[in-house]
PDB file of C-alpha atoms in Angstrom:
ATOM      1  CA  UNK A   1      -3.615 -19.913   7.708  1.00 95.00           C
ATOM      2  CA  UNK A   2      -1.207 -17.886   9.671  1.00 96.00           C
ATOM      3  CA  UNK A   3       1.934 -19.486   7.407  1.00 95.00           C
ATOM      4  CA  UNK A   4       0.160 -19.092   4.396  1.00 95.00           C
ATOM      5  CA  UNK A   5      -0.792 -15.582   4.390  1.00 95.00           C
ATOM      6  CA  UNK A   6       1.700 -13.880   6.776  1.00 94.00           C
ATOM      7  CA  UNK A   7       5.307 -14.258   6.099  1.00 91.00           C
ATOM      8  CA  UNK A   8       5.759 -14.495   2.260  1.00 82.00           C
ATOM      9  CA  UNK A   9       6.112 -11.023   1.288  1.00 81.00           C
ATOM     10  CA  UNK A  10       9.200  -9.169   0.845  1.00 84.00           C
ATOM     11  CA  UNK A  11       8.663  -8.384   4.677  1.00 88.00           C
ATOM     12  CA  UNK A  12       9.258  -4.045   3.994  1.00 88.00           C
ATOM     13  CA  UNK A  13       7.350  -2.518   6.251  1.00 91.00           C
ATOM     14  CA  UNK A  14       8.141  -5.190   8.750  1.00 90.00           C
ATOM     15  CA  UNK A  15      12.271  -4.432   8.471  1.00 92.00           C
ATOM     16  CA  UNK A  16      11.092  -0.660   8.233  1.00 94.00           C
ATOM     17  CA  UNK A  17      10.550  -0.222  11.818  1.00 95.00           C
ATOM     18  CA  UNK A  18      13.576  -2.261  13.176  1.00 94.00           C
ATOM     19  CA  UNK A  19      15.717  -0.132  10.876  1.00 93.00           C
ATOM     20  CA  UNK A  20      13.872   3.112  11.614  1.00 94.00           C
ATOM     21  CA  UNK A  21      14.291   2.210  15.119  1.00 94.00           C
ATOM     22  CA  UNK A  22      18.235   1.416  14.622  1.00 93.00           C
ATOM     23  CA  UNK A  23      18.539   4.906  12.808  1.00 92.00           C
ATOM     24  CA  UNK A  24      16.695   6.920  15.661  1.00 92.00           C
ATOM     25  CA  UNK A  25      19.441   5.887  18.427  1.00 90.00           C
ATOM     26  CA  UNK A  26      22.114   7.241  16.209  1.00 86.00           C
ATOM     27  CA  UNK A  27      24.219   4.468  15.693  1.00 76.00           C
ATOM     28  CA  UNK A  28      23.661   2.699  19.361  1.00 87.00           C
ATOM     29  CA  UNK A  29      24.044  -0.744  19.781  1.00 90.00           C
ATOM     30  CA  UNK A  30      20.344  -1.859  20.671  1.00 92.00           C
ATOM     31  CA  UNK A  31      19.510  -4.163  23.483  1.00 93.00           C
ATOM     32  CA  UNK A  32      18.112  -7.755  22.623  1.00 94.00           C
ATOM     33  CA  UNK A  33      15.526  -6.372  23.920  1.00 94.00           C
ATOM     34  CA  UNK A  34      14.891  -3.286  21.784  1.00 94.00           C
ATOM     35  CA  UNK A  35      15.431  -5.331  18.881  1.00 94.00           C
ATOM     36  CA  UNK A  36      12.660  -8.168  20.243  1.00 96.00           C
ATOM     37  CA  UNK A  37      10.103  -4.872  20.666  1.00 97.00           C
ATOM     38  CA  UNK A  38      11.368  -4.019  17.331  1.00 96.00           C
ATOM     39  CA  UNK A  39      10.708  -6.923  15.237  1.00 95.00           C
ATOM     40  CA  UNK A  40       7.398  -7.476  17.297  1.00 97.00           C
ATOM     41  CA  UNK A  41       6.296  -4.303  16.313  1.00 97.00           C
ATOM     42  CA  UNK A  42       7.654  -4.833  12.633  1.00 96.00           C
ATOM     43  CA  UNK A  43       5.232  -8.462  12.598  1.00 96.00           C
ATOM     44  CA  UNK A  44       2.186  -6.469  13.693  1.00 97.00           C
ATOM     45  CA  UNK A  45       2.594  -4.496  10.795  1.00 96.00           C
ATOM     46  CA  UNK A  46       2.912  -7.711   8.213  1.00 95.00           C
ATOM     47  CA  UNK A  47       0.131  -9.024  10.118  1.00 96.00           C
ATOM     48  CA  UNK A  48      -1.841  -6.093   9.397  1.00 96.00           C
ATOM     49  CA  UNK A  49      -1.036  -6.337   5.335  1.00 94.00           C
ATOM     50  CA  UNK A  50      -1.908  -9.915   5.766  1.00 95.00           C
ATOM     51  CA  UNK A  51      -5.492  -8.811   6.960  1.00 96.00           C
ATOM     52  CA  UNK A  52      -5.831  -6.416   4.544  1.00 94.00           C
ATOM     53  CA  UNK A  53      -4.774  -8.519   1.436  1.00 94.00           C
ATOM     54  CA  UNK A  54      -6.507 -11.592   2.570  1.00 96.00           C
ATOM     55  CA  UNK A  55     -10.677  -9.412   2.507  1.00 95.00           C
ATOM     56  CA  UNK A  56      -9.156  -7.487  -0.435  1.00 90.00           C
ATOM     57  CA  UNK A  57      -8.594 -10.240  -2.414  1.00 91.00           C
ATOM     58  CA  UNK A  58     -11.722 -11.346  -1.717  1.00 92.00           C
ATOM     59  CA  UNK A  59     -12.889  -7.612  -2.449  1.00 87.00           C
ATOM     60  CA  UNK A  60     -11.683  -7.602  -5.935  1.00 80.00           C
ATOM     61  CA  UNK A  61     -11.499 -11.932  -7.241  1.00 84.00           C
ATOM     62  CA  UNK A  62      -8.245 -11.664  -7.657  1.00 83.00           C
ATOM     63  CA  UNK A  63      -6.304 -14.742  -8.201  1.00 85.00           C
ATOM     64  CA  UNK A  64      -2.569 -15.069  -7.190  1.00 85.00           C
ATOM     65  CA  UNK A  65      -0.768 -13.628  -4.622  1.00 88.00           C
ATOM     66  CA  UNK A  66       2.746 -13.619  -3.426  1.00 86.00           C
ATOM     67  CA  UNK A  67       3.210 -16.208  -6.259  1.00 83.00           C
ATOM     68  CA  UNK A  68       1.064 -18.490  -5.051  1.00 89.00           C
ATOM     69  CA  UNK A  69      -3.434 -19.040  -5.029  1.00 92.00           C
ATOM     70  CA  UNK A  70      -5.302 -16.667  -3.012  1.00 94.00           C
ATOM     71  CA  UNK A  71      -6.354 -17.880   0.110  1.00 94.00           C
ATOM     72  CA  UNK A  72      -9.417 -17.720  -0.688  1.00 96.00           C
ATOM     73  CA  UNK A  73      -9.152 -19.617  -3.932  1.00 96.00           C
ATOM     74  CA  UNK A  74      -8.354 -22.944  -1.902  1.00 95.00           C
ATOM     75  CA  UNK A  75     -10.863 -24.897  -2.031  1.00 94.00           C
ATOM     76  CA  UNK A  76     -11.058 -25.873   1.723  1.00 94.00           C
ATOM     77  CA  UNK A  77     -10.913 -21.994   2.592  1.00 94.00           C
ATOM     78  CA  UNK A  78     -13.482 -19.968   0.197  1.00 94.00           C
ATOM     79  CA  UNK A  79     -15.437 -17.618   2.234  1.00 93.00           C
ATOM     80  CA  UNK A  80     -13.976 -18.611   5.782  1.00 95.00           C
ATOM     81  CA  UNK A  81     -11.245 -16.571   4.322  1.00 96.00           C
ATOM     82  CA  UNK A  82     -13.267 -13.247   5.419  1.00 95.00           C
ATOM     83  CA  UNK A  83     -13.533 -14.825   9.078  1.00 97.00           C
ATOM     84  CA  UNK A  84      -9.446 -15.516   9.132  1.00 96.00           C
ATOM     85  CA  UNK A  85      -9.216 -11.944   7.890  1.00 96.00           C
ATOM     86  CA  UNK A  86     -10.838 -10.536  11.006  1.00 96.00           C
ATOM     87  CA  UNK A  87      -8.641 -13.498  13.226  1.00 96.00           C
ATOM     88  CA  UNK A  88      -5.258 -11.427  11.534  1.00 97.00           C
ATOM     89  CA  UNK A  89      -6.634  -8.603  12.694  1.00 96.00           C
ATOM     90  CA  UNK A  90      -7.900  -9.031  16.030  1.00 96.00           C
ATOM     91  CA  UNK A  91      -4.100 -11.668  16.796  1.00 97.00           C
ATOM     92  CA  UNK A  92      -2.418  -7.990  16.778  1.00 97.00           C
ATOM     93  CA  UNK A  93      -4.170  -6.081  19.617  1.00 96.00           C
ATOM     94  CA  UNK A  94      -3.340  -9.443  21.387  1.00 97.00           C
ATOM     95  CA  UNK A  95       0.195  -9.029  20.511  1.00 97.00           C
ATOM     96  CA  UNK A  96       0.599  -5.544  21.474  1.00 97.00           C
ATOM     97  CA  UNK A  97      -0.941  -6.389  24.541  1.00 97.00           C
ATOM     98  CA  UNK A  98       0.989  -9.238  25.287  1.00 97.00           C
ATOM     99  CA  UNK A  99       4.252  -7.259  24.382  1.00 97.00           C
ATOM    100  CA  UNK A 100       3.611  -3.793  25.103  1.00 97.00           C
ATOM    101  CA  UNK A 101       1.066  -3.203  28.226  1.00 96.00           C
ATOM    102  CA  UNK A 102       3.150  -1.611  30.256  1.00 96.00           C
ATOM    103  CA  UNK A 103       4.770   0.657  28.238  1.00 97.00           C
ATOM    104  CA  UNK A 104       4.413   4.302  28.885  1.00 96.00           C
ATOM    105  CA  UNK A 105       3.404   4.275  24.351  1.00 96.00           C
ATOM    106  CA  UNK A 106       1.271   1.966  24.900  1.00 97.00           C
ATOM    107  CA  UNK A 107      -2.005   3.454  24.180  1.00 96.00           C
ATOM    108  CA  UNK A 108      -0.175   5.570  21.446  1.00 96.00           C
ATOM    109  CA  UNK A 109      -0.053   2.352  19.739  1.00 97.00           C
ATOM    110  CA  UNK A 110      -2.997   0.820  20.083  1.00 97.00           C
ATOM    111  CA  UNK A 111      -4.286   4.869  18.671  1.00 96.00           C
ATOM    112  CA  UNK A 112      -1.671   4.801  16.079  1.00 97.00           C
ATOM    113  CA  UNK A 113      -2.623   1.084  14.915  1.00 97.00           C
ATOM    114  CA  UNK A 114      -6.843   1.849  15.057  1.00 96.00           C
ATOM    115  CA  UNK A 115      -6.368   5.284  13.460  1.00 96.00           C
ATOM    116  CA  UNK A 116      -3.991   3.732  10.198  1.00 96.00           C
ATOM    117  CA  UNK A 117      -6.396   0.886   9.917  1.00 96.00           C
ATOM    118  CA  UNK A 118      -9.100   2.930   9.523  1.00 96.00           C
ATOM    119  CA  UNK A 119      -7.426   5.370   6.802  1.00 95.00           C
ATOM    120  CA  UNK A 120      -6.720   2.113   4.677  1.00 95.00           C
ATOM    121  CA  UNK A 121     -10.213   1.145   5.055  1.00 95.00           C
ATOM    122  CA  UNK A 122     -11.535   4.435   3.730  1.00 95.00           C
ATOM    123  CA  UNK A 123      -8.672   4.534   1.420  1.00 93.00           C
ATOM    124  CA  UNK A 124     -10.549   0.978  -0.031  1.00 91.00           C
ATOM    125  CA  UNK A 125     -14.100   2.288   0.184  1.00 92.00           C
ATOM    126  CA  UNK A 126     -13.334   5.171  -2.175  1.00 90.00           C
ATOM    127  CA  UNK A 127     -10.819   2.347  -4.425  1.00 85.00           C
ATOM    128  CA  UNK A 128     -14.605  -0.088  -4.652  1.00 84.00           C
ATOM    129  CA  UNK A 129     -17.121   3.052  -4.947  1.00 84.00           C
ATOM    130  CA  UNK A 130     -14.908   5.123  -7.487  1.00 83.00           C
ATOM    131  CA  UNK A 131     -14.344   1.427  -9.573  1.00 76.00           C
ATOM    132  CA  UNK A 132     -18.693   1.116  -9.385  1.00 70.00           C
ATOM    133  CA  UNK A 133     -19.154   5.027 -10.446  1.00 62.00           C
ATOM    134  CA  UNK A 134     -16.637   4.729 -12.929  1.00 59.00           C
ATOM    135  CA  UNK A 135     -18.453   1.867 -14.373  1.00 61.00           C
ATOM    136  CA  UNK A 136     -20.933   4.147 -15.493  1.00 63.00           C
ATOM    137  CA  UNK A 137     -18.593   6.960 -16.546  1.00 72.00           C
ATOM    138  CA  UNK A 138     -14.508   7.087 -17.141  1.00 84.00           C
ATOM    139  CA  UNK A 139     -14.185  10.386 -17.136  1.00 80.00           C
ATOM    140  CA  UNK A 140     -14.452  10.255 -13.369  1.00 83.00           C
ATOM    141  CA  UNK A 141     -11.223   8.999 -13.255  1.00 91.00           C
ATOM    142  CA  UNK A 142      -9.298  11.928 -12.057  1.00 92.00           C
ATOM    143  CA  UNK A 143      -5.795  13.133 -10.608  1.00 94.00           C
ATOM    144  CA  UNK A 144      -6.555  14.603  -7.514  1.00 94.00           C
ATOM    145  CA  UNK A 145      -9.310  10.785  -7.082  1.00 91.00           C
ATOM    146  CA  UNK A 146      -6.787   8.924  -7.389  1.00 94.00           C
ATOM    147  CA  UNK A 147      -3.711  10.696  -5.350  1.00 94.00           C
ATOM    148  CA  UNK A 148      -6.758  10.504  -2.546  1.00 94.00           C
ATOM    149  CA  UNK A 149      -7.292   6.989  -3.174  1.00 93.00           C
ATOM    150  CA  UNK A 150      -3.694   6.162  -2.550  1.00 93.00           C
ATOM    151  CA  UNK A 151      -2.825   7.893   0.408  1.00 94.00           C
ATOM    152  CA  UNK A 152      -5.504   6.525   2.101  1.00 94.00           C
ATOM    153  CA  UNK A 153      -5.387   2.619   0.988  1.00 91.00           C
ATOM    154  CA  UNK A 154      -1.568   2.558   0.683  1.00 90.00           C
ATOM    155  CA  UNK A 155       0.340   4.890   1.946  1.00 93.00           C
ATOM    156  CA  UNK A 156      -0.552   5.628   5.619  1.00 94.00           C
ATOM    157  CA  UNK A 157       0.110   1.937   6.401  1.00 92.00           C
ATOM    158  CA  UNK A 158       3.131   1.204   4.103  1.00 92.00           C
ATOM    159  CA  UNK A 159       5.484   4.314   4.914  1.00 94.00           C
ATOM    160  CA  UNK A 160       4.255   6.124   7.713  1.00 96.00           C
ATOM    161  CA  UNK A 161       2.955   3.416  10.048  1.00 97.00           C
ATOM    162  CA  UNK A 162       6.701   1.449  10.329  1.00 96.00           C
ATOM    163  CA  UNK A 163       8.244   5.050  10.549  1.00 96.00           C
ATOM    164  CA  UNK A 164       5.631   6.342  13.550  1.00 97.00           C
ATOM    165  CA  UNK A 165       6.283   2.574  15.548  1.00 97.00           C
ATOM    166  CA  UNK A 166       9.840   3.388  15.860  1.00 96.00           C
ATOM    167  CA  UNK A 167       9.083   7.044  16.403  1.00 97.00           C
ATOM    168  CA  UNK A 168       7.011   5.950  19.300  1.00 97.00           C
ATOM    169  CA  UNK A 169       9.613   3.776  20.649  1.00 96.00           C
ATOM    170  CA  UNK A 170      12.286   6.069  20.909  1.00 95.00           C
ATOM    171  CA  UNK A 171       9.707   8.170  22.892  1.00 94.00           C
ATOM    172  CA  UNK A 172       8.583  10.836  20.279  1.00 95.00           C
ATOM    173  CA  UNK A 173       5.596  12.368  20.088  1.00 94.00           C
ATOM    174  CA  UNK A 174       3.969  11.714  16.600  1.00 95.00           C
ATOM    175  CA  UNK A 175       2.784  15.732  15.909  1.00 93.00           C
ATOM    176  CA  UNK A 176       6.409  16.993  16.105  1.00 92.00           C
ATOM    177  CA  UNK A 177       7.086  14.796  12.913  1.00 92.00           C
ATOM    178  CA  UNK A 178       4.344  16.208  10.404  1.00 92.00           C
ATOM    179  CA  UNK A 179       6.719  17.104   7.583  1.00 91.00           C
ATOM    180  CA  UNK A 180       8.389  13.526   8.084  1.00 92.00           C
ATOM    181  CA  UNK A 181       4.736  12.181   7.668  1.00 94.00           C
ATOM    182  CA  UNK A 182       4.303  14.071   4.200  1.00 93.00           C
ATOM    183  CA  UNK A 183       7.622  12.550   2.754  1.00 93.00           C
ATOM    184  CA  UNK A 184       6.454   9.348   3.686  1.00 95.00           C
ATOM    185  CA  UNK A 185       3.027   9.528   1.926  1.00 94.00           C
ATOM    186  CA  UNK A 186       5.001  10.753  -1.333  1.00 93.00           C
ATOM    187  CA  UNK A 187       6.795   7.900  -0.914  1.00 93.00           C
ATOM    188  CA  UNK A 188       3.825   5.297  -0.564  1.00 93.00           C
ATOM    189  CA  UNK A 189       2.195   7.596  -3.545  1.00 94.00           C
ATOM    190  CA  UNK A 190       5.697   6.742  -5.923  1.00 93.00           C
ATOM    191  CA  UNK A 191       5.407   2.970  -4.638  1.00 91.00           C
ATOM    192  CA  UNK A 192       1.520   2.899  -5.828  1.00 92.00           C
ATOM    193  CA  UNK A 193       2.478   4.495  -8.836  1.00 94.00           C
ATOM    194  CA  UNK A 194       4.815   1.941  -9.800  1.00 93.00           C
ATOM    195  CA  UNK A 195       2.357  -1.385  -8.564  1.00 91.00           C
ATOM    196  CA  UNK A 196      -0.109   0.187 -10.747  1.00 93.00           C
ATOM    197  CA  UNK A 197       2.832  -0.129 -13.776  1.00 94.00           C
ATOM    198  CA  UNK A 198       3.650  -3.346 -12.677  1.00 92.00           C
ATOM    199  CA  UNK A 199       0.076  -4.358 -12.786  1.00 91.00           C
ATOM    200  CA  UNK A 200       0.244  -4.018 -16.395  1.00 90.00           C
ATOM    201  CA  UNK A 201       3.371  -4.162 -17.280  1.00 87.00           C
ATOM    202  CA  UNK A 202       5.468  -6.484 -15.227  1.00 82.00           C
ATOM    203  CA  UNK A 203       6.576 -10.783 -15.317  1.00 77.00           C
ATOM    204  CA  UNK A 204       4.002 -12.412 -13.017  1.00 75.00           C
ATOM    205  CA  UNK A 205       6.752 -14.505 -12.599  1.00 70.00           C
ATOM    206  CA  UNK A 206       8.590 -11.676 -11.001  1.00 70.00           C
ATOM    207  CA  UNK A 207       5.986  -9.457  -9.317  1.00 69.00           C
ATOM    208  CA  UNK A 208       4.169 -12.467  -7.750  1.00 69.00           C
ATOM    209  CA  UNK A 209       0.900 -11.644  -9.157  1.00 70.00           C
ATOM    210  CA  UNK A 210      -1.291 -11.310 -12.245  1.00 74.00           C
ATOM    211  CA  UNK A 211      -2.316  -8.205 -12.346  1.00 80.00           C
ATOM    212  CA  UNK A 212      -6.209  -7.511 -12.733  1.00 83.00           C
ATOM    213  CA  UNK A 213      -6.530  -3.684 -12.196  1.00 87.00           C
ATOM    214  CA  UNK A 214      -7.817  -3.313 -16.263  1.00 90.00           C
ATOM    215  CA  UNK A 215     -10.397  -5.931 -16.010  1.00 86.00           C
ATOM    216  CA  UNK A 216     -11.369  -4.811 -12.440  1.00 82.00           C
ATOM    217  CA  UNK A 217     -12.256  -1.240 -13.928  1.00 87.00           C
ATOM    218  CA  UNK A 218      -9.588   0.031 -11.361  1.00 87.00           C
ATOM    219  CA  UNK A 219      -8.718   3.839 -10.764  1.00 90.00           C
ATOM    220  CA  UNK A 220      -5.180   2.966 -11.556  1.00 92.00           C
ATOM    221  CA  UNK A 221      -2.387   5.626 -12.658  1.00 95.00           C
ATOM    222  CA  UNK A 222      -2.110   4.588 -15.980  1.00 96.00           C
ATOM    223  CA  UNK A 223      -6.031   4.771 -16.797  1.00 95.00           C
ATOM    224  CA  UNK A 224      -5.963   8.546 -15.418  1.00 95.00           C
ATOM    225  CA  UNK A 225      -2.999   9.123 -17.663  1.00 95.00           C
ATOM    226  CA  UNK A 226      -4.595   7.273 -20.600  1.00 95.00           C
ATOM    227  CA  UNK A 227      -7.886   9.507 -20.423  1.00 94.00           C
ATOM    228  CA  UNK A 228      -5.652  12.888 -19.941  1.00 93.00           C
ATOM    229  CA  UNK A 229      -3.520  12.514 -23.099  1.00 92.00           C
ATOM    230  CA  UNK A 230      -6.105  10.221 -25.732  1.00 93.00           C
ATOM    231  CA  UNK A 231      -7.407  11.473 -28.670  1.00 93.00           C
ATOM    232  CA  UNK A 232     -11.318  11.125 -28.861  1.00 92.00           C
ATOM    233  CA  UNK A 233     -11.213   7.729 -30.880  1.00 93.00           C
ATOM    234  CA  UNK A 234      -8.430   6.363 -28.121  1.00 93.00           C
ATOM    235  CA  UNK A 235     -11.172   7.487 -25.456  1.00 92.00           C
ATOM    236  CA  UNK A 236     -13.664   5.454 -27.426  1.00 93.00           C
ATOM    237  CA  UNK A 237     -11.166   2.144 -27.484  1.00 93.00           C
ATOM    238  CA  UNK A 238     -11.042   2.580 -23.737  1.00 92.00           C
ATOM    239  CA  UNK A 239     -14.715   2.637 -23.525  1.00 91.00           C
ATOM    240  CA  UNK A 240     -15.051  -0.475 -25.432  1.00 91.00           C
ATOM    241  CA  UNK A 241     -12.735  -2.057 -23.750  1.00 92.00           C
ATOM    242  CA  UNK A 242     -11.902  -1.451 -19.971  1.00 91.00           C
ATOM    243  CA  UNK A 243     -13.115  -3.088 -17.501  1.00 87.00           C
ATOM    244  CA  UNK A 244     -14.258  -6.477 -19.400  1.00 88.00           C
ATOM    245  CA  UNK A 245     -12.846  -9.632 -18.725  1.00 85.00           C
ATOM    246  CA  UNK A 246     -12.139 -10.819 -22.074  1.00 90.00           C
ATOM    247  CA  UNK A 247      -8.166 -11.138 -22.942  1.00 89.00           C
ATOM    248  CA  UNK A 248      -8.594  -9.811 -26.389  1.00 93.00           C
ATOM    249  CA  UNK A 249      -9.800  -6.356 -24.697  1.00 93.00           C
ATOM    250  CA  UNK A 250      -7.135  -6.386 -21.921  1.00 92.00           C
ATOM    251  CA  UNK A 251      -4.855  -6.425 -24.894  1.00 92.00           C
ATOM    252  CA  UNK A 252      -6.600  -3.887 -26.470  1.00 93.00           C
ATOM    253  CA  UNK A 253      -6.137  -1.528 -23.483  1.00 94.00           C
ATOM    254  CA  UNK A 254      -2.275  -2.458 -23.581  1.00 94.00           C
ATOM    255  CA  UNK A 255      -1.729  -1.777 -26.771  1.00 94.00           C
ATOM    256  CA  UNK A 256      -3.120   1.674 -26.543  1.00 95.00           C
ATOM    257  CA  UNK A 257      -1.315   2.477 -23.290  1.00 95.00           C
ATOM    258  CA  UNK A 258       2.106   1.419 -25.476  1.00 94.00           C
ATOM    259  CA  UNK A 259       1.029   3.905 -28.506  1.00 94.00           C
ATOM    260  CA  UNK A 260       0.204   6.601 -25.648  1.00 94.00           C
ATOM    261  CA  UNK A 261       3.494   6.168 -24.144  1.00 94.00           C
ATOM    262  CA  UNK A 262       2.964   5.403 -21.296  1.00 95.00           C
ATOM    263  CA  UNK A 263       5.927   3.361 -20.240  1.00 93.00           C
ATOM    264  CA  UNK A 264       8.162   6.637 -20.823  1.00 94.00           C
ATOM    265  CA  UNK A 265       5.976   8.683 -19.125  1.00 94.00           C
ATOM    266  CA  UNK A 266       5.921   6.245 -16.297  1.00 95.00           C
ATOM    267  CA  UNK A 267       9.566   6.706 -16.292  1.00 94.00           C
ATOM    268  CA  UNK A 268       9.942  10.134 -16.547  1.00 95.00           C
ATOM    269  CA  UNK A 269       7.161  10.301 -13.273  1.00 94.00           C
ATOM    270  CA  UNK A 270       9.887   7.873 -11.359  1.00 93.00           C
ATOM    271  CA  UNK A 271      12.627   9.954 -11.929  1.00 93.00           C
ATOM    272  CA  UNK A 272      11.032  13.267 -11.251  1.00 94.00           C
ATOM    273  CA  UNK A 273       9.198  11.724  -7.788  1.00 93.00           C
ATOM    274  CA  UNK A 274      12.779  10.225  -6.791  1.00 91.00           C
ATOM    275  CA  UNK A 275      14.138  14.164  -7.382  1.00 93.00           C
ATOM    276  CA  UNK A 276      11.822  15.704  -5.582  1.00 91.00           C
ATOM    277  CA  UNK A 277      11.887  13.106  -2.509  1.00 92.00           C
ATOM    278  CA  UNK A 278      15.458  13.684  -2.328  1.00 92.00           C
ATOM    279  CA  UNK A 279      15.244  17.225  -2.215  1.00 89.00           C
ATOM    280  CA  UNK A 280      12.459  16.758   0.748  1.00 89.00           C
ATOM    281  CA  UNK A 281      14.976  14.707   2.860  1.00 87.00           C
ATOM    282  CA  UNK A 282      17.232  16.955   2.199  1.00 86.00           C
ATOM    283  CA  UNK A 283      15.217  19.756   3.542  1.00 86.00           C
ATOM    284  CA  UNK A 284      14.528  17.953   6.525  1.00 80.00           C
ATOM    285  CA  UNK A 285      17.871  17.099   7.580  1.00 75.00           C
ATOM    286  CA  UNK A 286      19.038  20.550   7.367  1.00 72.00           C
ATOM    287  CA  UNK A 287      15.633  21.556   9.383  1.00 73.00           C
ATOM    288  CA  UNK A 288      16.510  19.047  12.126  1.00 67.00           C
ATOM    289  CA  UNK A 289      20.283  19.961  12.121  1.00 62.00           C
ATOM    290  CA  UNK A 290      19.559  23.481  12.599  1.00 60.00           C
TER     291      UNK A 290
END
């Protein structure tokens, strides 16, 4: 189970805090050490997204992941899969323990680790009751919905979580870095932003996944920009047509994103969000500097 559903990502957040970590000594070789409580640190973190991916692909019947079945989908797994999610999640309290106990951060861990866990679980209770209430009306699907939706499910434990391990183990305390916190939410916003493209729009074959978000009646980015910029008979195709199963409306729903736009504006939204990150670092550096 562990083999399966742990390693086979692209391993981000994981490398995030080792390199974090690396940045925060200026330069300093690290101990063997460090680098052990780095990477240990970096595989709670994967463990985590395993947990989370593992209910939430339960959550939504999704089918591939990481290029491969859900683990659910295998036939000897099914619904044990929801038992092997809690297992993930309960292995990394054991492995902070075992690593970590007598540490002088150690309870800021175990804090930082409950308090992100339960941000990405509201962050998926609004994603499943917004998808239900939108069922009944689209127009629901909002900006400022799903911006809240995203910070909460994605980007607390994609960007800041890595960023605050590392913080922790160079001995910071977590409330001095609040600005560094906001630049790292924009960033797990922009990364959001661009699954939700991907979802549509990218090669399974690359991505790893078929993307479901139009039959799932998700929140996504593109259906909020889809109901700000249609016409009335548009908003009546989406109507018909999100949120259903059937291929022949999923293609329905992609054809009118591509006569919207959509991929351009998508662009133009990437470049913009990389400016205005920049500029943010930026800021910050000078900030720290002076």
């Amino acid at each position: 189970m562990l083999d399966y559903n742990v390693p086979g990502g692209k391993l981000n957040r994981g490398l995030s805090v080792i390199d974090s970590y690396r940045l925060l000594k200026n330069g300093k070789v690290l101990s063997e050490g460090e680098v052990f409580l780095g990477c240990v640190l970096g595989w709670c973190i994967e463990w985590l997204q395993a947990y989370f991916l593992v209910l939430d692909d339960i959550m939504d019947g999704s089918h591939t992941r990481r290029g491969q079945p859900c683990w659910f989908r295998l036939p000897k797994v099914g619904l044990v899969a929801a038992n092997d999610g809690i297992l993930l999640r309960n292995h990394i309290t054991r492995i902070l323990k075992m690593h970590f106990r007598t540490k002088p951060y150690y309870s800021d861990l175990l804090d930082l680790f409950n308090e992100v866990e339960f941000q990405t679980a509201c962050g998926q209770l609004l994603d499943l009751i917004t998808t239900h209430e939108g069922a009944m009306d689209l127009s629901k699907y909002k900006m400022p919905t799903y911006l809240r939706i995203v910070q909460y499910k994605t980007a607390y434990y994609s960007f800041y979580l890595p960023v605050a391990c590392a913080l922790l183990m160079a001995g910071e305390n977590l409330d001095n870095f609040v600005d560094v916190k906001n630049i790292l939410i924009q960033m797990g916003t922009y990364f959001q932003v661009q699954d939700d493209y991907l979802d549509c729009f990218g090669d399974p074959q690359v991505i790893g996944k078929i993307g479901t978000d139009i039959e799932d009646f998700k929140c996504s980015w593109l259906v909020v920009q889809a109901l700000e910029q249609a016409n009335e008979s548009q908003i009546q195709t989406l109507y018909a047509n999100y949120g259903k199963a059937d291929s022949s409306c999923v293609a329905e729903v992609k054809a009118l994103y591509r006569d919207l736009g959509l991929e351009d504006v998508f662009l133009e939204y990437e470049n913009t969000s990389h400016k205005d990150l920049i500029s943010s670092i930026e800021a910050q550096e000078k900030e720290s500097v002076q």
